[in-house]
Amino acid sequence: MIFKFALTLMGAFATHSLSPAENATGRFPFHSIPVMMDASGKFMLTQASAGGEPLHLLIDSGAHLEISVSKEWAKAHGLEMKKLGDSVGIAGKNETFTTTLSDIEIGEAFKFPELTAYVIDLPGKIRFEPNADGTPQVEEGLLGGTFLMKSNSIVSYLDKRMLAPGPKVPAGAYLRAAQAKGSIIAPLVKTSTGAPYVEVQLGGKNWLFLVDTAAGSNIILPEIAEELGLKALELEQKVTGVGGETTGTKVTFAENFEIAGKLVLPKMDLLIMPCPKLPGFPEGKRFAGIIGNPLLSQLQAEIDFGTYHLIFPPFIVRKAESHTEVPEGLLEE
């Protein structure tokens, strides 16, 4: 069954029954890792430490790495950095180094005596709750898709937390709990780096979009927008990412944006801008853009990295079934 869905209904989703997390963790030993949301409710920050020093990591499913720290944090803590080369982000090239972290803890779920981490420039412009002394709390590193894949973690916008299965949790337990509650289940395409992609049907063709928890916008590549004949509108907005900021962006609206044959968005707003294709992208597929945290947070999505599925909660299904009119717009603030 394919569900037609209107995001303008989200204001009515204030209450719901037990989530898959509450269902599954009642039966199996999952470790719950609290996350801090930014003011917009889109970006997720988790508390970690390295060498006994606090380290706040932005959960970034689109990063093809395990852990990175900012150059500012590495320098402040006297870490030795080795030049690796240049990485490419949304906003351009970024000089990249590596360093060694010791005594790493992430929540109460993960402890490592030592890890090699990337050292990159981070914008530090996402604002979370201030520290106890009133100073602003910003991201100091990234927890990337490779880590999420290796740990079989679940990232939940529904419960605003990250879950890690214990050693006795059967494979697929979380997904089965979600299915039992009537959630919409959309398969993801798993890559060697851990970056998750989802198939989108648009304009009569199939495309792959990166599912990126650290992308503050939904994005379509310029060449894909042109091929689909999508109308571009000028947008006065800066886009911040690894490598800095970019301006002069354009926006478009795509009709009948169908996610994995499971969920149809009548109208989807997308920034038109180039994005680098990550290492490990599947052969024979076409990369079209990014599904970012604006959509993931509004759909209260969950990403199961143990089975590589997107999970949309059952109350979205009920609202979708009861809604018959196609709305004028989508993602209206």
PDB file of C-alpha atoms in Angstrom, residues 62 64 88-90 191 193 195 197 208 210 221 223 274-290:
ATOM      1  CA  GLY A  62      25.756  11.172   5.608  1.00  0.00           C
ATOM      2  CA  HIS A  64      31.435   8.349   5.561  1.00  0.00           C
ATOM      3  CA  VAL A  88      34.644  17.654  -0.165  1.00  0.00           C
ATOM      4  CA  GLY A  89      31.444  18.826   1.495  1.00  0.00           C
ATOM      5  CA  ILE A  90      28.370  20.742   0.386  1.00  0.00           C
ATOM      6  CA  THR A 191      26.784   1.187   1.121  1.00  0.00           C
ATOM      7  CA  THR A 193      30.797   3.350   4.103  1.00  0.00           C
ATOM      8  CA  ALA A 195      25.838   6.027   4.203  1.00  0.00           C
ATOM      9  CA  TYR A 197      20.294   5.892   0.474  1.00  0.00           C
ATOM     10  CA  LEU A 208      18.768   7.477  -5.079  1.00  0.00           C
ATOM     11  CA  LEU A 210      21.149  10.196   0.523  1.00  0.00           C
ATOM     12  CA  LEU A 221      21.196  18.200  -8.029  1.00  0.00           C
ATOM     13  CA  GLU A 223      21.276  18.489 -13.584  1.00  0.00           C
ATOM     14  CA  PRO A 274      25.512  20.428  -6.381  1.00  0.00           C
ATOM     15  CA  CYS A 275      26.451  17.717  -3.882  1.00  0.00           C
ATOM     16  CA  PRO A 276      29.436  15.373  -3.973  1.00  0.00           C
ATOM     17  CA  LYS A 277      28.694  11.689  -4.513  1.00  0.00           C
ATOM     18  CA  LEU A 278      30.114   9.768  -1.566  1.00  0.00           C
ATOM     19  CA  PRO A 279      32.562   6.859  -1.878  1.00  0.00           C
ATOM     20  CA  GLY A 280      30.881   3.483  -2.162  1.00  0.00           C
ATOM     21  CA  PHE A 281      27.872   4.756  -4.129  1.00  0.00           C
ATOM     22  CA  PRO A 282      26.103   1.789  -5.812  1.00  0.00           C
ATOM     23  CA  GLU A 283      27.065   1.074  -9.413  1.00  0.00           C
ATOM     24  CA  GLY A 284      24.356   1.513 -12.027  1.00  0.00           C
ATOM     25  CA  LYS A 285      22.294   3.891  -9.868  1.00  0.00           C
ATOM     26  CA  ARG A 286      21.740   7.633 -10.284  1.00  0.00           C
ATOM     27  CA  PHE A 287      22.426   9.964  -7.399  1.00  0.00           C
ATOM     28  CA  ALA A 288      19.861  12.775  -7.311  1.00  0.00           C
ATOM     29  CA  GLY A 289      20.230  14.591  -3.996  1.00  0.00           C
ATOM     30  CA  ILE A 290      19.680  14.520  -0.249  1.00  0.00           C
TER      31      ILE A 290
END
